[in-house]
XYZ file of C-alpha atoms in Angstrom:
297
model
C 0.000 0.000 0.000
C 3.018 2.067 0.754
C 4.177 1.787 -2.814
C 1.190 3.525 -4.596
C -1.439 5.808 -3.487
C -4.277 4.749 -2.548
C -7.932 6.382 -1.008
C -9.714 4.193 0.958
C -13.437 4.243 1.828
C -14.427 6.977 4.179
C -16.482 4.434 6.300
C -12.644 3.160 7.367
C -10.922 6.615 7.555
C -9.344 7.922 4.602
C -5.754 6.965 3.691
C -3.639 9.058 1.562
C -0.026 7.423 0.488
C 3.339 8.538 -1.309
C 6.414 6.203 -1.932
C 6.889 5.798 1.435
C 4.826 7.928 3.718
C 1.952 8.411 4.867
C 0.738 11.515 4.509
C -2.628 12.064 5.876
C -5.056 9.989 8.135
C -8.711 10.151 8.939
C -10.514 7.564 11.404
C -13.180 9.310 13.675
C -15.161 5.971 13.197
C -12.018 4.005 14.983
C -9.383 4.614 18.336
C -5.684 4.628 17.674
C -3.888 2.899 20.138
C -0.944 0.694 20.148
C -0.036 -1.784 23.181
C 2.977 -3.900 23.538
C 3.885 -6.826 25.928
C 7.422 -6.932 26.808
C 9.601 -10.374 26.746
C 9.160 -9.689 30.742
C 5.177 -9.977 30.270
C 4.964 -6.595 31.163
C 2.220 -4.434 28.968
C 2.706 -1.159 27.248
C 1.246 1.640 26.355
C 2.225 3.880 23.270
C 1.578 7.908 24.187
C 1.182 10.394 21.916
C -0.542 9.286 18.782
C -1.813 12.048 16.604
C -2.954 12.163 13.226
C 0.011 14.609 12.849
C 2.189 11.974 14.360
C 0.852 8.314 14.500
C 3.908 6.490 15.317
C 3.419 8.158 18.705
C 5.861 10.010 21.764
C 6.792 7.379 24.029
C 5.757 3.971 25.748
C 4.096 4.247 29.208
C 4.178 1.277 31.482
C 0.819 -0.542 32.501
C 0.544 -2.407 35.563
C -0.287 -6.089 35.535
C 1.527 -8.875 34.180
C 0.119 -9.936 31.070
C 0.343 -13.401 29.021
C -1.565 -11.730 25.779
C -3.581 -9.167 24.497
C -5.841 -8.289 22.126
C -7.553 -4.273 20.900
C -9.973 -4.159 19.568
C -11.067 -1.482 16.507
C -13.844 0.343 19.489
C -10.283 0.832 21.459
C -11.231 -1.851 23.964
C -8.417 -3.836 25.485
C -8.703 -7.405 26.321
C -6.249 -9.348 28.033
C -5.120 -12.751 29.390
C -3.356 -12.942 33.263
C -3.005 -15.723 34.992
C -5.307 -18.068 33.214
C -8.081 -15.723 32.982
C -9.857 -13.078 31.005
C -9.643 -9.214 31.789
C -10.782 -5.853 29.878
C -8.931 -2.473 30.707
C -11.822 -0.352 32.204
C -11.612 3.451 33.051
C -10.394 3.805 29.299
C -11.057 7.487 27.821
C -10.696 9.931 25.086
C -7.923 11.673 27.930
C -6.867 8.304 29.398
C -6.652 5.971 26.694
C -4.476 3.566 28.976
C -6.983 3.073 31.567
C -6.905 2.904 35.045
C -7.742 -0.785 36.067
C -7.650 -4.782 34.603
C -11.353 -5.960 35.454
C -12.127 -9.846 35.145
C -14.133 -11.023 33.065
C -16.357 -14.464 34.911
C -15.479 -17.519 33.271
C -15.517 -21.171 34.090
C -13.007 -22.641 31.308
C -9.339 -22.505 31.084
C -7.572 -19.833 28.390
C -4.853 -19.814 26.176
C -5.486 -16.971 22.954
C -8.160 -14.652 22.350
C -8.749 -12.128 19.706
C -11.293 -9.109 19.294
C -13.040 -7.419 17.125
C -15.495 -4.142 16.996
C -18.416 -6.683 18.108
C -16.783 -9.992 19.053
C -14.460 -10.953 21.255
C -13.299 -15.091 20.655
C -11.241 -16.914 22.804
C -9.799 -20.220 22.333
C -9.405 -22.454 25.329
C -7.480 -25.428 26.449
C -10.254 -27.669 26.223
C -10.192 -27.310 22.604
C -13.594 -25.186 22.309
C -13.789 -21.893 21.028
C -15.491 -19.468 23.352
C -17.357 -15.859 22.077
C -18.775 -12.917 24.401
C -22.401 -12.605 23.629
C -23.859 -9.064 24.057
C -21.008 -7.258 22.361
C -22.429 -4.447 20.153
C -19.912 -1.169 19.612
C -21.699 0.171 16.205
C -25.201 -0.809 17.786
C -28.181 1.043 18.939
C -29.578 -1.546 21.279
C -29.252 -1.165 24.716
C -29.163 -4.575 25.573
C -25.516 -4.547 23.829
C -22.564 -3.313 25.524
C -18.917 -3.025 24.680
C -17.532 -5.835 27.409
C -20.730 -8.181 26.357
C -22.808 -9.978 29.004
C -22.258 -14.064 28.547
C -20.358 -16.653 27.014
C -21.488 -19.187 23.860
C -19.161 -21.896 22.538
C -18.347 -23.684 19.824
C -16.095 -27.096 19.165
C -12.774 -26.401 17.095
C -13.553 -27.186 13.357
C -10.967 -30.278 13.205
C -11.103 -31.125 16.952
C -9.544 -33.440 18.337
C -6.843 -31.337 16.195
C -6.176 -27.955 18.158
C -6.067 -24.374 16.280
C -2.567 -22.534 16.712
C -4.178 -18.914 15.795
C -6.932 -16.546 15.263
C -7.787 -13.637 13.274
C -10.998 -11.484 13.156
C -11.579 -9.021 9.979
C -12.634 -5.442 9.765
C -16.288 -7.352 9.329
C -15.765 -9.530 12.361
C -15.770 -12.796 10.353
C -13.546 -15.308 12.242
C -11.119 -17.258 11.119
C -8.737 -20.053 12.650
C -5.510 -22.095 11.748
C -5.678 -25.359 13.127
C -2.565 -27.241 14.033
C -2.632 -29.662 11.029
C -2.818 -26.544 8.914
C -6.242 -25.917 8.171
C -7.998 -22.624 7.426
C -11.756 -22.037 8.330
C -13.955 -19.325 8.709
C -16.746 -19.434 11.152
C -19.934 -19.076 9.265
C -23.741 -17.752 10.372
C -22.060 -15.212 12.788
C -24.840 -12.486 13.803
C -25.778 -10.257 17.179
C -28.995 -13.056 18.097
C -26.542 -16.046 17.326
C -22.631 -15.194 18.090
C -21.003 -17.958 18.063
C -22.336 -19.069 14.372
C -23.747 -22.247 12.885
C -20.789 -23.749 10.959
C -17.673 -23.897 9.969
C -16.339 -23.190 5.820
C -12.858 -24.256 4.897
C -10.783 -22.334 3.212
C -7.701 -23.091 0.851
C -4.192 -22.003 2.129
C -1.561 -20.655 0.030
C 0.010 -23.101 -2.380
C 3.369 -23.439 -0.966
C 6.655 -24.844 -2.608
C 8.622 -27.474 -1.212
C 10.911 -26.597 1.806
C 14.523 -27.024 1.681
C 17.420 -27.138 -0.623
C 16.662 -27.906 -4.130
C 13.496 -28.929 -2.600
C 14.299 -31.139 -0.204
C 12.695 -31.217 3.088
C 9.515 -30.027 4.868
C 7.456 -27.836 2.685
C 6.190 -24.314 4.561
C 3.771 -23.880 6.252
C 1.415 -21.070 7.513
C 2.147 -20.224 11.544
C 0.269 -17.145 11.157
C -2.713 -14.766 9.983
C -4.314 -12.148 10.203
C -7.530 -10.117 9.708
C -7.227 -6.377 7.336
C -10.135 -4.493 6.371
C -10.046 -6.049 2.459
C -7.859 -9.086 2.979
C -6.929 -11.667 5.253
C -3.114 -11.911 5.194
C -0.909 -14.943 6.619
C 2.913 -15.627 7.136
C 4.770 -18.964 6.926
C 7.373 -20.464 8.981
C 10.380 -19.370 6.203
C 8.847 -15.734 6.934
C 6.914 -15.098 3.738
C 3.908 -13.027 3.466
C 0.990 -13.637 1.869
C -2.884 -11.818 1.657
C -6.134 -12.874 0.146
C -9.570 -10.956 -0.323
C -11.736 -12.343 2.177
C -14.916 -11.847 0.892
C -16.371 -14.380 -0.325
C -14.726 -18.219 -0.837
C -10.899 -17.931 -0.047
C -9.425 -20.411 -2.975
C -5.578 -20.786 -3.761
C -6.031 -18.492 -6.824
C -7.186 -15.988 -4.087
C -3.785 -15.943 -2.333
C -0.947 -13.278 -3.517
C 2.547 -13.287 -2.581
C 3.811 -9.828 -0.667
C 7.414 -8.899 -1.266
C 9.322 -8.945 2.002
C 9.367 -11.105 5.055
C 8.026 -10.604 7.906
C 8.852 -13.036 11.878
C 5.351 -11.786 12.489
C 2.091 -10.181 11.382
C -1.035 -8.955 12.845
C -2.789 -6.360 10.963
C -5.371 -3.928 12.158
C -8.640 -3.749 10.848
C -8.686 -0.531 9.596
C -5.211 0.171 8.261
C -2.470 -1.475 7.229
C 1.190 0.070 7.179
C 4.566 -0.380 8.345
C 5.109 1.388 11.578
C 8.064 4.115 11.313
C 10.824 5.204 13.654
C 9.788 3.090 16.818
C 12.365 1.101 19.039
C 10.449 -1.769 19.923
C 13.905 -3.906 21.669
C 12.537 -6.446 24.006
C 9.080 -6.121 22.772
C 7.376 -9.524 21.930
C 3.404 -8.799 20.943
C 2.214 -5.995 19.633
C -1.706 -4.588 19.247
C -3.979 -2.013 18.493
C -5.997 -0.784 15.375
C -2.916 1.462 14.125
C 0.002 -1.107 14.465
C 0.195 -4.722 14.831
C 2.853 -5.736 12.767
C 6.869 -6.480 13.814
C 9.491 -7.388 10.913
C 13.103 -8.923 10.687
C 14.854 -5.760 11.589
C 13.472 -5.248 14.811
């Protein structure tokens, strides 16, 4: 995107691009924030962000000690401590980092989790996939609220076979790699039913064989992500790859990025490479501005 210019719809914020920079950004509809867990497990917050200056001031310590996180587009933060499911509450326009971590009740055992504007999913280590009913940012109802009210589940789609990530689009659709290296998408996904009626299966990139002269294991995909037009995925020799997701994700649907990239989580309402921020001894990054960490550190 970097590479060409390129308007987006306003409904997402407009996006203006040169070469390199970006040179103008519009999101009332959206937060920016960026958060960062250290290699210590200790969360970050990153101060400053403008539309004048979106990579931000400086990174302000949170308290709490955090296993993973997850922000979504309404600015919401979710987190996982100690086996168990929190939200940063006190969040405002003049305290975007909160004051508090508030549990969440729960009776099942974590491991990932991943939100959108009206979803939050977390996978647990039962093997079932867990989603907050209730959630409604962009509604009207009062009977919605931005934390949700309950809990509905789901089984994995390949269960007894596990799922190693998650990603959640700019439309919360879900999607989940399974440890055999599956794609699906969680179909039938609405306010009345949240946690869907079925599963779709989608094709992966068509990857080359691994190794020298093709010798060895071939690639595969350790992780994706949700954009606002595509979901995008990165293998385990660090290539990146992005497909439309609307509609049926085939192979033909997949196109190669140049570069390569240790990670990638993209926001759902832009996607760009972050510029001049030192991010040493950072390992997870999130937030609807940034959520993306390459090879050079």
């Amino acid at each position: 995107l970097a590479r060409n210019k390129k308007k987006e719809d306003a409904e997402y914020g407009t996006l203006l691009y040169n070469k390199y920079l970006r040179l103008g950004f519009k999101c009332p509809k959206y937060k920016r924030s960026v958060w960062a867990i250290s290699k210590a497990s200790i969360p970050f917050y990153r101060d400053g962000i403008t539309p004048g200056t979106e990579e931000g001031t400086k990174w302000v310590q949170v308290d709490g000690i955090i296993d993973k996180l997850s922000v979504s587009i309404s600015g919401t933060v979710w987190a996982i401590m100690h086996d168990k499911v929190f939200y940063r509450s006190g969040v405002t326009p003049n305290n975007e980092q909160g004051t508090a971590w508030t549990p969440v009740e729960h009776t099942f055992s974590v491991d990932m989790l991943e939100a959108g504007g009206n979803c939050l999913w977390v996978y647990g280590r039962d093997n079932m996939l867990y989603v907050r009913s209730g959630m409604g940012f962009h509604s009207s109802s009062t009977n919605l609220t931005r934390i949700g009210s309950g809990w509905a589940s789901t089984a994995s789609p390949t269960s007894p076979s596990g799922v190693t990530d998650m990603a959640i689009t700019a439309q919360d659709d879900l999607f989940v790699l399974t440890d055999d290296n599956k794609l699906f998408k969680r179909d039938g996904c609405t306010q009345s039913c949240s946690e869907g009626v079925s599963w779709a299966k989608c094709a992966l990139p068509r990857l080359g064989g691994g190794g020298f002269l093709g010798l060895g294991a071939a690639p595969e995909v350790i992780n994706i992500a949700g954009g606002l037009e595509h979901l995008w995925a990165v293998t385990d020799s660090h290539e990146v790859w992005r497909a439309p997701y609307a509609g049926i994700i085939t192979e033909r649907s997949w196109e190669r990025i140049p570069g390569r990239r240790w990670y990638m989580c993209v926001p759902a309402c832009v996607t760009r490479r972050y510029r001049g921020v030192s991010t040493t001894g950072i390992k997870c990054l999130s937030g609807p501005v940034l959520k993306s960490a390459d090879t050079s550190g």
